[in-house]
Short mmCIF file of C-alpha atoms and ligand atoms in Angstrom, two decimals:
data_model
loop_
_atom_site.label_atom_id
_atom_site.label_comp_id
_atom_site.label_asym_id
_atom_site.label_seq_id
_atom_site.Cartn_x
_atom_site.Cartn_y
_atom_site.Cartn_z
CA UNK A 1 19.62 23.35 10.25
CA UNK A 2 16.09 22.36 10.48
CA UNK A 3 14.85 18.83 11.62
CA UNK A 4 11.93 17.25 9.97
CA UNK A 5 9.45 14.63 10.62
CA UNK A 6 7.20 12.60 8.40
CA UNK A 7 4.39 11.02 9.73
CA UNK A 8 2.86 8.47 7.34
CA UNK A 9 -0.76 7.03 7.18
CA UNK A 10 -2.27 4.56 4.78
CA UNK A 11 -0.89 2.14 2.36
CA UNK A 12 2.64 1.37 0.78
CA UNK A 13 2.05 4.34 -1.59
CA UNK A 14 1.84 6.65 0.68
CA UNK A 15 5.29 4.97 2.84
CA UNK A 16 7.01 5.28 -0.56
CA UNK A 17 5.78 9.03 -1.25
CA UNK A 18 7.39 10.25 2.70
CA UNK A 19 10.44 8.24 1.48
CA UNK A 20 10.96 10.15 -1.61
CA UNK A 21 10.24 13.44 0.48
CA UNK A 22 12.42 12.52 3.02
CA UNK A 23 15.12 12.01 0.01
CA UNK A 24 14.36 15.17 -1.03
CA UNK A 25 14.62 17.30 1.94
CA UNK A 26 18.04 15.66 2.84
CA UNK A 27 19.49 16.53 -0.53
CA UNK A 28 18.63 19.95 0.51
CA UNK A 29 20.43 19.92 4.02
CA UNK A 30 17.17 19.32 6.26
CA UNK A 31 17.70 16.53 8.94
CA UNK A 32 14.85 13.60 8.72
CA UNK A 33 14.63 12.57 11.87
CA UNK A 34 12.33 9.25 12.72
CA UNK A 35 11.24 10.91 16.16
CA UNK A 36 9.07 13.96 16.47
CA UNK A 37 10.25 15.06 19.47
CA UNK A 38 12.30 18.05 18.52
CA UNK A 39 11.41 18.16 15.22
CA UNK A 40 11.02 21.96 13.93
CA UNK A 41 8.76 20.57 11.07
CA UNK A 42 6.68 17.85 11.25
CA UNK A 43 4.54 16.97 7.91
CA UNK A 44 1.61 14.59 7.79
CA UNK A 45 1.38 12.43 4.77
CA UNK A 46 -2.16 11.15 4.48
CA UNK A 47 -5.18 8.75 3.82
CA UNK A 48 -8.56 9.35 2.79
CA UNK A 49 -9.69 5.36 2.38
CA UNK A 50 -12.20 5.51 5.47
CA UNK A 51 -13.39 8.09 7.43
CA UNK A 52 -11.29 7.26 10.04
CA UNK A 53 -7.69 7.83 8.36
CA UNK A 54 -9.15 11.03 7.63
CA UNK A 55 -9.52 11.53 11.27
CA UNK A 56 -6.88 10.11 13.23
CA UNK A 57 -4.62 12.58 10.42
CA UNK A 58 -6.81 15.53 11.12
CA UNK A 59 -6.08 14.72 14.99
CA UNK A 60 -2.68 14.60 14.45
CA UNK A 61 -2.12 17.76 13.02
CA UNK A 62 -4.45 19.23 15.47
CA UNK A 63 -2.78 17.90 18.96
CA UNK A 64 0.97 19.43 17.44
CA UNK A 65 -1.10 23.48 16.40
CA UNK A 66 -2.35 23.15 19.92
CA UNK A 67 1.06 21.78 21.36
CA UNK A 68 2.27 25.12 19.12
CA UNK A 69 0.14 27.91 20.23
CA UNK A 70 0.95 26.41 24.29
CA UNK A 71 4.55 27.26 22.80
CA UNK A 72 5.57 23.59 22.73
CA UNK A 73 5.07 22.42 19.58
CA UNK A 74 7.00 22.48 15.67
CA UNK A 75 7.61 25.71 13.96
CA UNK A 76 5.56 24.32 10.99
CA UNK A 77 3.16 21.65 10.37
CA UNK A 78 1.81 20.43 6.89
CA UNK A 79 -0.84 17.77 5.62
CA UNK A 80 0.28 16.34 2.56
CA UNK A 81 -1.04 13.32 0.13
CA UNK A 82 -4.67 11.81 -0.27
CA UNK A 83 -6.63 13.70 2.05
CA UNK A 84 -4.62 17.18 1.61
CA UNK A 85 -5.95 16.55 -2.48
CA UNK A 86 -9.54 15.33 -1.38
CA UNK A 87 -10.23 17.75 1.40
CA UNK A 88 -8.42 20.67 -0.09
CA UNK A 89 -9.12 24.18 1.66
CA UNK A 90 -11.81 22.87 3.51
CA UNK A 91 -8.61 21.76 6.04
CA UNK A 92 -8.19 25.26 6.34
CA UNK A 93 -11.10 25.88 8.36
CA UNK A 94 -10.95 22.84 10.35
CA UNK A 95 -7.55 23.65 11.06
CA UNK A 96 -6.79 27.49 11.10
CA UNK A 97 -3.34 27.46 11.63
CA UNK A 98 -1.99 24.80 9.52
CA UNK A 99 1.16 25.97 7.86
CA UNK A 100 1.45 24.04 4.51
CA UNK A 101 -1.32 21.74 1.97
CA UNK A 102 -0.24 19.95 -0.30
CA UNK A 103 -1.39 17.13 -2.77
CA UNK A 104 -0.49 13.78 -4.11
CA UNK A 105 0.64 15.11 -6.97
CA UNK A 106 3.05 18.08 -6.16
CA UNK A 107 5.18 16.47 -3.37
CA UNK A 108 8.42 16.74 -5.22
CA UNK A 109 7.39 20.85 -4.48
CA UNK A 110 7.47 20.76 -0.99
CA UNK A 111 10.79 21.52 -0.42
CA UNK A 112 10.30 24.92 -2.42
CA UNK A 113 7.07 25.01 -0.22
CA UNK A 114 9.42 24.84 3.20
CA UNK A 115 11.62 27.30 1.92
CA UNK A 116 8.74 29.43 1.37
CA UNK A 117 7.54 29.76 4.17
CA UNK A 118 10.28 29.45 6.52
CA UNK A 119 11.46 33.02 5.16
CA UNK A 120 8.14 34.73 5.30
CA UNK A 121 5.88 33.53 8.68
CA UNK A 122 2.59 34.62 7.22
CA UNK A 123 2.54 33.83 3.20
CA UNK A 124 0.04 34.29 0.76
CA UNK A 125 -0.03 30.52 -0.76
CA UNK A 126 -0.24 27.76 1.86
CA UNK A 127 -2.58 25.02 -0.59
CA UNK A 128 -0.58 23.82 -3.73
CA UNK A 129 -3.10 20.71 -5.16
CA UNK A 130 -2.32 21.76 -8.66
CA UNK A 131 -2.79 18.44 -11.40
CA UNK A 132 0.57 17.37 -13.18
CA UNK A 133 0.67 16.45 -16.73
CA UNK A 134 1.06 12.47 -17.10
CA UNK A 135 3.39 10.33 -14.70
CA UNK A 136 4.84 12.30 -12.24
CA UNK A 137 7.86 10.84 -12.07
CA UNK A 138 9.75 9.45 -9.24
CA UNK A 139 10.60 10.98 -6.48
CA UNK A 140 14.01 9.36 -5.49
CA UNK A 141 14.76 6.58 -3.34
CA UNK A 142 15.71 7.01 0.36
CA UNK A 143 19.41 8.82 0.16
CA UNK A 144 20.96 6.30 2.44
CA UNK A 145 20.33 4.20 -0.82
CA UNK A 146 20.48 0.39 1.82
CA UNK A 147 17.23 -0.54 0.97
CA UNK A 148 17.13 -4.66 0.74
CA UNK A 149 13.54 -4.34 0.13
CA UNK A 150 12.50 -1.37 -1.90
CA UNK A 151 9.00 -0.30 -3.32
CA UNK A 152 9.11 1.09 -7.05
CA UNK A 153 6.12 3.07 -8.07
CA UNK A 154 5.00 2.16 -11.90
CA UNK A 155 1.70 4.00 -12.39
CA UNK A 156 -0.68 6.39 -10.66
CA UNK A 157 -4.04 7.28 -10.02
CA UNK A 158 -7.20 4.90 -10.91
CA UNK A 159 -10.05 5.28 -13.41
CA UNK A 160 -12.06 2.67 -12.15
CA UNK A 161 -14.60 4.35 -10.09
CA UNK A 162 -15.71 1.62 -7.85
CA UNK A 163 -18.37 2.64 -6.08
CA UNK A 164 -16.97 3.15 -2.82
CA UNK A 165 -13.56 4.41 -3.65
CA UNK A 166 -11.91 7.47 -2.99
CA UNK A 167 -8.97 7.43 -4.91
CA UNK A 168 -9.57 8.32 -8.00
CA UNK A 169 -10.27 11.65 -6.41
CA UNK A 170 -6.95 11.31 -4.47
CA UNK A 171 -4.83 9.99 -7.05
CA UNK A 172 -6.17 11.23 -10.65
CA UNK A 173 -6.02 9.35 -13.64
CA UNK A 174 -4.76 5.85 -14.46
CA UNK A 175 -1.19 7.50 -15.66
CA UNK A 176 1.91 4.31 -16.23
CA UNK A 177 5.51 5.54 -15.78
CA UNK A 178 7.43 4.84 -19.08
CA UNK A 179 9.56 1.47 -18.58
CA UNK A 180 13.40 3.29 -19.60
CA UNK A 181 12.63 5.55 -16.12
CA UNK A 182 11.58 2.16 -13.84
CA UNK A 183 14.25 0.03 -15.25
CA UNK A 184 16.90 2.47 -14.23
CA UNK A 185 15.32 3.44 -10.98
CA UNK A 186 15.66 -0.79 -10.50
CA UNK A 187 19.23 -0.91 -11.41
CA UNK A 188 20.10 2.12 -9.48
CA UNK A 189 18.54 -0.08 -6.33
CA UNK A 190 20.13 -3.10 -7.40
CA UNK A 191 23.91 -1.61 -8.06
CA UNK A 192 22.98 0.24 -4.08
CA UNK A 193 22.27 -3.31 -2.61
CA UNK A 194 18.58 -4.18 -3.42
CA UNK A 195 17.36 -7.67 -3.82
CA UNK A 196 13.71 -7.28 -3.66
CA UNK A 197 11.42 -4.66 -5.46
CA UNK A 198 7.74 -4.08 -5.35
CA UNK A 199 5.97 -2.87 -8.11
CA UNK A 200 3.06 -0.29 -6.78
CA UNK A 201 0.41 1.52 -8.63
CA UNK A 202 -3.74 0.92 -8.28
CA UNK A 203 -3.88 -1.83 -10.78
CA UNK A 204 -0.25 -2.79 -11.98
CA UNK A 205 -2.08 -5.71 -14.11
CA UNK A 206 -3.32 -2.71 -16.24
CA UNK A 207 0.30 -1.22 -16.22
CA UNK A 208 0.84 0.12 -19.90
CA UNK A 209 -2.79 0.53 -20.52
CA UNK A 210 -3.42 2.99 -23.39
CA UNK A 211 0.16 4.37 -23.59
CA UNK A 212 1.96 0.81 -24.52
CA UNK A 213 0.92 -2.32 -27.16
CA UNK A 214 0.91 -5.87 -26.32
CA UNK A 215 3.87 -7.43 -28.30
CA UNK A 216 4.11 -11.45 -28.77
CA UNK A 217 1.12 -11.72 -26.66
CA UNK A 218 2.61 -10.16 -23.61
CA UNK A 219 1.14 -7.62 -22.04
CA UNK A 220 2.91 -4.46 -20.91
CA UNK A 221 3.29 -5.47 -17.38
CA UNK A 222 4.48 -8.92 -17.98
CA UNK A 223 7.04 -7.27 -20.00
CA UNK A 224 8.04 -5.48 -17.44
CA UNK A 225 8.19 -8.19 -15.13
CA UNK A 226 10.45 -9.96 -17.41
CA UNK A 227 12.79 -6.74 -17.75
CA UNK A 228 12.87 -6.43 -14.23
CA UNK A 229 13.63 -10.02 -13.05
CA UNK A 230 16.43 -9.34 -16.02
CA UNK A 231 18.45 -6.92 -14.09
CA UNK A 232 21.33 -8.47 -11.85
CA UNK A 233 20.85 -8.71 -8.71
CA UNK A 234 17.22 -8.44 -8.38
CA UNK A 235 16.35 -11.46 -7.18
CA UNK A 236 12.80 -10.91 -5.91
CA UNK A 237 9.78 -9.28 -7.26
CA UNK A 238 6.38 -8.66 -6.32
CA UNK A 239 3.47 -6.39 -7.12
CA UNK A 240 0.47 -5.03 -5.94
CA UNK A 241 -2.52 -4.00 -5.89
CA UNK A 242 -4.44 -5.70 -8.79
CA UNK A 243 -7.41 -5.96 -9.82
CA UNK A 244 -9.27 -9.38 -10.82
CA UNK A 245 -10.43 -7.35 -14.02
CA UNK A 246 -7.34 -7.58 -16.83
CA UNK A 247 -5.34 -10.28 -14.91
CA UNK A 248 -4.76 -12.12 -18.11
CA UNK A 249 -3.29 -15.29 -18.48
CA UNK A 250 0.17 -14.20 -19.88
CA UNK A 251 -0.02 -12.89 -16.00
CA UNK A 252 -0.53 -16.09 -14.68
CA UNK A 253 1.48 -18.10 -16.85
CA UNK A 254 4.36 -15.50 -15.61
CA UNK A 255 4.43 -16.64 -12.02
CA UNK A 256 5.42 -20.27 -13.62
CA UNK A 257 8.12 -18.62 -15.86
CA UNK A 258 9.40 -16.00 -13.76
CA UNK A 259 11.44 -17.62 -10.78
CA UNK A 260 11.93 -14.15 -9.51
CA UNK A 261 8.14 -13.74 -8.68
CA UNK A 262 7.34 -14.91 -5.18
CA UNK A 263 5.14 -17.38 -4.23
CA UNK A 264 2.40 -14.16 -3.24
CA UNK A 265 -0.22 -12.38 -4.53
CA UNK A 266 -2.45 -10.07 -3.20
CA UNK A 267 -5.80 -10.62 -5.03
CA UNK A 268 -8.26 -8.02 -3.56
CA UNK A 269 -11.75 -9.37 -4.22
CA UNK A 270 -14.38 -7.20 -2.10
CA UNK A 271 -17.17 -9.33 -1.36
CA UNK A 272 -18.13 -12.56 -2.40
CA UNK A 273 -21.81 -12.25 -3.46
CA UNK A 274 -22.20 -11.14 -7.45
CA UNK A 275 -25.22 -8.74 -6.41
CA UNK A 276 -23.07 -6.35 -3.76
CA UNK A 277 -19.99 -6.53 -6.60
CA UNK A 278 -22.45 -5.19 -9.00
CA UNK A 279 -23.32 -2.64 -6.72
CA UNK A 280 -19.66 -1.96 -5.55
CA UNK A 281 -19.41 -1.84 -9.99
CA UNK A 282 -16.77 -4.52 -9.43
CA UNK A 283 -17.12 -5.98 -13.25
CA UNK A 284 -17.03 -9.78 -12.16
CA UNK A 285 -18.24 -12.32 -10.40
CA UNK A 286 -17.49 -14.28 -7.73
CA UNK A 287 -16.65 -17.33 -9.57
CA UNK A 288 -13.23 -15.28 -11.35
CA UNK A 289 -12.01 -15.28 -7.91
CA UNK A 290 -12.47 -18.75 -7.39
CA UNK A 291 -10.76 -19.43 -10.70
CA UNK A 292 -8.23 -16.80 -10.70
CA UNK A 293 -7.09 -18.55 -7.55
CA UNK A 294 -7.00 -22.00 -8.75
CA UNK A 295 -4.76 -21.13 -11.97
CA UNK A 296 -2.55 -18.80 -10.07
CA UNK A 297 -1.87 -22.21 -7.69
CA UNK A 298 -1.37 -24.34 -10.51
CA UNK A 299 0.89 -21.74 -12.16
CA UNK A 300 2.65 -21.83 -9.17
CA UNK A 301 2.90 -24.70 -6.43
CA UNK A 302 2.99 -23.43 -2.65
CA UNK A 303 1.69 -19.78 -3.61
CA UNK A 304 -0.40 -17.93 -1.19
CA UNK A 305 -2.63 -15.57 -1.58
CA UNK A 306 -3.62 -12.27 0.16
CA UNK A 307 -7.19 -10.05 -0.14
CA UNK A 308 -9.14 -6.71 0.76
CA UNK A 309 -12.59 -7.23 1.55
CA UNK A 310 -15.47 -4.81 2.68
CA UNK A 311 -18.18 -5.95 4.89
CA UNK A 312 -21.44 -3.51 4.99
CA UNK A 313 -21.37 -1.80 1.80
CA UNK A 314 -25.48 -0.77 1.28
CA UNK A 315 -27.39 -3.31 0.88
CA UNK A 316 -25.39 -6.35 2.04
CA UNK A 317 -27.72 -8.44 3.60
CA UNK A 318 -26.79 -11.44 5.68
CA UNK A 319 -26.88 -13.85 2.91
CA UNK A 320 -24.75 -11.85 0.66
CA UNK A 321 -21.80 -11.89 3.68
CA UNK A 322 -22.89 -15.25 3.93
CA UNK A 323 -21.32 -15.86 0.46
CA UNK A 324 -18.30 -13.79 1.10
CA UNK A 325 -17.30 -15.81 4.40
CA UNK A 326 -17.45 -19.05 2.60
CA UNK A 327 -15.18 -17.86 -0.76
CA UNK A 328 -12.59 -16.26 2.01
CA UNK A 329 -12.80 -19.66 3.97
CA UNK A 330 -12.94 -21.80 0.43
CA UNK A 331 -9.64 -20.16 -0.91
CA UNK A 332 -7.56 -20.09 2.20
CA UNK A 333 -6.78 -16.11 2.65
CA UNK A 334 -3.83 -15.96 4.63
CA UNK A 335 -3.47 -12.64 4.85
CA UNK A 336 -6.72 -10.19 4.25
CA UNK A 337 -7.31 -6.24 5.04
CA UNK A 338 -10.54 -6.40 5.50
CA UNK A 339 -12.34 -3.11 6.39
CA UNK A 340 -15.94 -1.87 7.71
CA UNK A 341 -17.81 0.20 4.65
CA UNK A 342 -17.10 3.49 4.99
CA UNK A 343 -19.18 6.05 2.96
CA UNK A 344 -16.98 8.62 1.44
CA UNK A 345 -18.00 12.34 -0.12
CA UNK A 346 -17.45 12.23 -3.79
CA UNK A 347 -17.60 8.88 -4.29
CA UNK A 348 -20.16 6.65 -6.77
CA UNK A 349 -21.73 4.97 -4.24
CA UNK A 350 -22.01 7.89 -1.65
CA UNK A 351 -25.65 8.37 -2.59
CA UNK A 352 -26.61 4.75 -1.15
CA UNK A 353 -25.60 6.34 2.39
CA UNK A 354 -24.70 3.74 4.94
CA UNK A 355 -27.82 1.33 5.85
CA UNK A 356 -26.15 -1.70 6.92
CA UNK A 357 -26.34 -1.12 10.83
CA UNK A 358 -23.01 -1.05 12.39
CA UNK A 359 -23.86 -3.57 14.95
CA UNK A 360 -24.21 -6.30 11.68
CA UNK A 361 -20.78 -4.54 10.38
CA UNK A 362 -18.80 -5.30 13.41
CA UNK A 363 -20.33 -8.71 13.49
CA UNK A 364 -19.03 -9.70 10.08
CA UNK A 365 -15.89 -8.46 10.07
CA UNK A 366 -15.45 -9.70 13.80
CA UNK A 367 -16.24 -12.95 11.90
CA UNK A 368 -13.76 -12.48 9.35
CA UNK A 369 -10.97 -11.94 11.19
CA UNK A 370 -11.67 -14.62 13.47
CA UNK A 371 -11.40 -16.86 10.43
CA UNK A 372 -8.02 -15.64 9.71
CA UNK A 373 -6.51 -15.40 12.82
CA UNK A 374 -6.88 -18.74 12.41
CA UNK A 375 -6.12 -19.68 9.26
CA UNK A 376 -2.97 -17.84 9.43
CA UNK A 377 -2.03 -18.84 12.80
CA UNK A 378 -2.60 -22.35 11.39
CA UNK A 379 -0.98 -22.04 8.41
CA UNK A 380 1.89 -20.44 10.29
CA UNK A 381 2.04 -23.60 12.59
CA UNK A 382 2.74 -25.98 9.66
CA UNK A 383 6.04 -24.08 8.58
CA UNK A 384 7.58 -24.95 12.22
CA UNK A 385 9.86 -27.78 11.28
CA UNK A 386 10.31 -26.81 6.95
CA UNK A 387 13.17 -24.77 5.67
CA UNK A 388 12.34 -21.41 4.55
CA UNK A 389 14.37 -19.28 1.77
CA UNK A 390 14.42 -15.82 3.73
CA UNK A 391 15.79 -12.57 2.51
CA UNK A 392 16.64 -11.11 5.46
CA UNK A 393 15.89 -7.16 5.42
CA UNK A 394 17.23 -6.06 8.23
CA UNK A 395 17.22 -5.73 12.23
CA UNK A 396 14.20 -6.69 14.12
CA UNK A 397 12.01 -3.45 15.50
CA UNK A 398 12.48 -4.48 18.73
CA UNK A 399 16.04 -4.66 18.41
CA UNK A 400 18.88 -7.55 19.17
CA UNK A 401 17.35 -9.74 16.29
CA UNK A 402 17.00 -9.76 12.70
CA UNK A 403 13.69 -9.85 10.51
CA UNK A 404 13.44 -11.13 6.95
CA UNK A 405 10.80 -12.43 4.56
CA UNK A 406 9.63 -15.61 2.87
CA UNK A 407 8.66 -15.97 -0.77
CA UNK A 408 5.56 -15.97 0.69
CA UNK A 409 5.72 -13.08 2.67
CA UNK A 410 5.81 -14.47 6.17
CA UNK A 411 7.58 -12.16 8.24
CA UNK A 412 10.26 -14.64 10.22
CA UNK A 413 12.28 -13.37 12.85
CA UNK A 414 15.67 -14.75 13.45
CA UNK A 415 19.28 -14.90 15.12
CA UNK A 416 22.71 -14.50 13.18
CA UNK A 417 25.05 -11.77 12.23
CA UNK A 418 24.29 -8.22 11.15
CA UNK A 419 26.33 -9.55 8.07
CA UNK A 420 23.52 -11.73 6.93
CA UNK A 421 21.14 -8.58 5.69
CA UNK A 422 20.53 -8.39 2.19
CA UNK A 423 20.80 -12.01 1.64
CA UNK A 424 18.85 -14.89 0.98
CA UNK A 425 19.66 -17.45 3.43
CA UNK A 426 18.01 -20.89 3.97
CA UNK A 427 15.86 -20.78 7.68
CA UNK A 428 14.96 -23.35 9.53
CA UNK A 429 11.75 -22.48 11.50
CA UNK A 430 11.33 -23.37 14.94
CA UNK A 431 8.53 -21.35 16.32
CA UNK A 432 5.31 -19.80 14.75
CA UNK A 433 2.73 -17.10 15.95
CA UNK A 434 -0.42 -15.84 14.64
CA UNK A 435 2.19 -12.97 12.44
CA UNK A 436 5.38 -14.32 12.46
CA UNK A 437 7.43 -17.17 12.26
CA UNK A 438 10.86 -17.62 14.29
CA UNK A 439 13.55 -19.31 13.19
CA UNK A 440 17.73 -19.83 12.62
CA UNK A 441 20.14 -20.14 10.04
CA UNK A 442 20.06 -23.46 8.67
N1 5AD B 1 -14.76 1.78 2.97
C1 5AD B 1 -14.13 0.66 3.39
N2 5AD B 1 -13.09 0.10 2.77
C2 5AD B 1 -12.64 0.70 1.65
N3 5AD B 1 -11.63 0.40 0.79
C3 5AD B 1 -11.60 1.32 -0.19
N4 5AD B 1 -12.58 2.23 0.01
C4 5AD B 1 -13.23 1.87 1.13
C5 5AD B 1 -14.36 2.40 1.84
N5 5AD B 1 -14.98 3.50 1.42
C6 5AD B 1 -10.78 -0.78 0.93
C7 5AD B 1 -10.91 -1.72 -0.27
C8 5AD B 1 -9.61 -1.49 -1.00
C9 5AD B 1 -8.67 -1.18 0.14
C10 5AD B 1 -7.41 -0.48 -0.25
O1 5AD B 1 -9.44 -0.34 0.97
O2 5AD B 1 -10.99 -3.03 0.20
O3 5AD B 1 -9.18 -2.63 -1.74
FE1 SF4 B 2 -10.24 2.24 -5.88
FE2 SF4 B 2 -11.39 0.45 -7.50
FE3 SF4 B 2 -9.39 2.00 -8.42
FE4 SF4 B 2 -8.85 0.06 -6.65
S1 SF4 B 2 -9.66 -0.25 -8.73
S2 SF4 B 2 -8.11 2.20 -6.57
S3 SF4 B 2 -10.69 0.07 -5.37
S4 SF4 B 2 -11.43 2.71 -7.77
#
C-alpha cells in the first residue's frame, strides 16, 4: 500500500485539481495522507503566477530529492499543474532526479503515471504535458463525498492574454464544460450533503462563450446560475474569477433574482489608472469598475466586494498608483489579493522588463494593504452585535471549535455541536478581528 501526499500551491483551481487527484488515487487503493511525513510519494501541484510560486515549488521538490539521496526522503516525487506545463523539461535540469512531470491538462493520467513508474525505477517517459481536446472533464470530487462547501470547475484555460499573465500558457484555451456534466456533478454534491458550490474557471462571466447561444436574453452563465440554484439542496452559490469585460447586466440583474447568490463578488480590477490598464491590455477603464460596483450594490443590498490588484507593472508611475489607491479606498475592498508585478517568460508584457524599482513596489502595496487591514478590520468591527446567516463548514483548524461562512464570506468562528455542520444557522457575533469574526448560535 503506498501513501501519498499532495502538496498544493496557488489558487482554488489548483486546491480543486489535488482534490480530484487525491479522488483518484484512492479509487485505486493509494492512501492520501494530509501529512508528508511518511509519505512514499509526495506530488507537488503548482503555480506559475509570480516568480516566487515558481520558487518556493521548485524548493519544495528540491529539499524532499535531497532528503532522498541522504536516504530519508519519498520513494517518488512529482511536479504537477501550472508550472510542470510552463516550465516543462527545463525542470529536468534544475532538478535531475525528479521522478514524474506532469501538466494541467493530463492529471486524470497520473495514476497510470505512478503505476508506471513504481514497476520500473528508471523509465523512459517521466514529462507527460500533452494538450487535451476541449474540456477536460472533471476529475471527481473528494471520495469521502462530505464536502459542505465544494468548488465545481465550469471552464478552463484563458484567451485573454493580458499582458502580464501566465496562464494562458498554463491553462490553454478558453474551453466551457457542457452544462448536462456540471449539473450532475452539482446534484451528485448536493444528494452527498453539499450546500454551497463555487463555480471556477478564468472568466466564468464568459462561461458558454463560442460553444453556447444566449436564449431570452440570458447569457450562458446566468443560465447556469439559474439551473444550479434549481437543484435541491443547493442553497448557496458563488463564482469566481471574472473579468469586468462581458459582465453583462443579465449578470447583475441575477444577484437581485437569484437568492441563492451570496452577497460576494470578487471583481478583480488591476490598477486603477486607464493608461497602466491599457498597457496591462485590460479593455476598460477605470470608470466600469466604479460602475460595475455601484449596480452590483444596487442589485443587491449589503453585497461586498473582493479584488486582485498589481502594483509596479512597467511604467506605473506614482500618479498612476495614485489613482489605483483612491478607486480601492472609493469602493470599499474588503477583501483584495493584491500582488507585486512580477515579469513572467512568455508572457505579452515580458518585453517591458521590470522598471518600476522594487523599493516604490513595496511601498505601494505596503500602502495597500495597510488600507485594508483596515477597512476590513473595520468593517469586521461593525458585524459585532448583528446576526449573521452562517453555513457552518466544518471544525475550526485549530481544533475544539467550528468555522463557517457568511453570505459575505466572512470566515466566523463559533461554539455548538459537531451536529450543526452543513447547516445554515443564524449567528450572533460577539467578537471581530482583522480575518474573522467570532460568534454563537443565536
Ligand atoms: N505579477 C503579479 N501579479 C500577477 N497576477 C497575475 N499575473 C501576475 C504577475 N505576473 C495576479 C493578478 C491576477 C491574480 C490571479 O494574480 O492580479 O488577477
Ligand atoms: Fe490571466 Fe487575464 Fe486570463 Fe485572467 S483574464 S487568466 S488575468 S490572461
Amino acid at each position: 500500500m503506498h501513501r501519498v501526499h499532495i502538496r498544493t500551491y496557488g489558487c482554488q483551481m489548483n486546491e480543486r485539481d489535488s482534490e480530484g487527484v487525491a479522488a483518484l488515487l484512492r479509487a485505486k487503493g493509494y492512501v492520501v495522507q494530509d501529512d508528508e511525513a511518511g509519505a512514499d510519494i509526495v506530488l507537488v501541484n503548482t503555480c506559475s503566477i509570480r516568480g516566487l510560486a515558481e520558487e518556493k515549488a521548485i524548493g519544495k521538490a528540491d529539499h524532499l530529492l535531497r532528503a532522498r539521496r541522504e536516504g530519508r526522503g519519498p520513494r517518488l516525487v512529482g511536479i504537477l499543474g501550472c508550472m510542470a506545463q510552463n516550465r516543462g523539461a527545463e525542470l529536468l535540469d534544475r532538478l535531475p532526479d525528479l521522478d514524474l512531470v506532469v501538466g494541467t491538462q493530463r492529471l486524470r493520467h497520473i495514476p497510470d503515471h505512478l503505476g508506471r513508474l513504481l514497476a520500473d525505477p528508471a523509465p523512459a517517459r517521466r514529462i507527460d504535458l500533452a494538450e487535451e481536446a476541449g474540456f477536460e472533464d472533471a476529475l471527481p470530487g473528494r471520495a469521502d463525498g462530505r464536502q459542505v462547501a465544494a468548488f465545481v470547475s465550469i471552464q478552463q484555460g484563458c484567451d485573454m492574454r493580458c499582458a502580464y499573465c501566465v496562464v494562458p500558457r498554463t491553462r490553454g484555451p478558453e474551453r466551457s464544460r457542457p452544462p448536462e456534466s456540471i449539473l450532475a456533478e452539482i446534484r451528485a454534491l448536493a444528494a452527498a450533503g453539499t450546500r454551497e458550490v463555487t463555480l471556477l474557471g478564468q472568466i466564468v462571466n464568459q462561461y458558454g462563450r463560442g460553444s453556447q447561444r444566449a436564449e431570452g436574453g440570458l447569457s450562458p452563465f446566468v443560465r447556469l446560475l439559474r439551473q444550479v440554484a434549481a437543484i435541491p439542496g443547493i442553497d448557496r452559490i458563488r463564482y469566481t474569477a471574472c473579468h469586468p469585460i462581458g459582465y453583462r447586466a443579465d449578470l447583475v440583474a441575477a444577484h437581485a433574482d437569484i437568492p441563492e447568490l451570496c452577497a460576494h463578488v470578487h471583481l478583480p480590477f488591476q490598477s486603477g489608472s486607464d493608461r497602466i490598464l491599457r498597457a496591462m491590455r485590460r479593455p476598460y477603464l477605470a470608470e466600469r469598475i466604479r460602475r460595475l460596483a455601484a449596480s452590483l450594490r444596487a442589485a443587491r443590498p449589503g453585497l461586498t466586494l473582493s479584488t486582485d490588484v498589481i502594483v509596479g507593472f512597467p511604467g506605473e508611475t506614482d500618479a498612476d498608483f495614485a489613482q489605483t489607491e483612491s478607486l480601492f479606498r472609493e469602493l470599499g475592498f474588503e477583501h483584495g489579493f493584491l500582488f507585486k508585478y512580477s515579469p513572467r517568460p512568455g508572457t505579452p508584457g515580458h518585453a517591458l522588463g521590470d522598471p518600476v524599482p522594487a523599493p516604490d513596489k513595496e511601498r505601494r502595496l505596503a500602502r495597500l494593504q495597510e488600507l485594508l487591514a483596515l477597512r476590513s478590520s473595520t468593517e469586521n468591527l461593525r458585524q459585532i452585535g448583528t446576526t449573521q446567516s452562517v453555513l457552518v463548514e466544518g471544525p475550526d483548524r485549530r481544533g475544539g471549535r467550528l468555522m463557517g461562512r457568511t453570505e459575505n464570506e466572512r470566515r466566523v468562528i463559533l461554539d455548538g455541536p459537531s451536529s450543526l455542520i452543513g447547516h445554515i444557522i443564524p449567528v450572533h457575533v460577539t467578537a471581530a478581528g482583522q480575518t474573522y469574526l467570532e460568534g454563537k448560535p443565536a
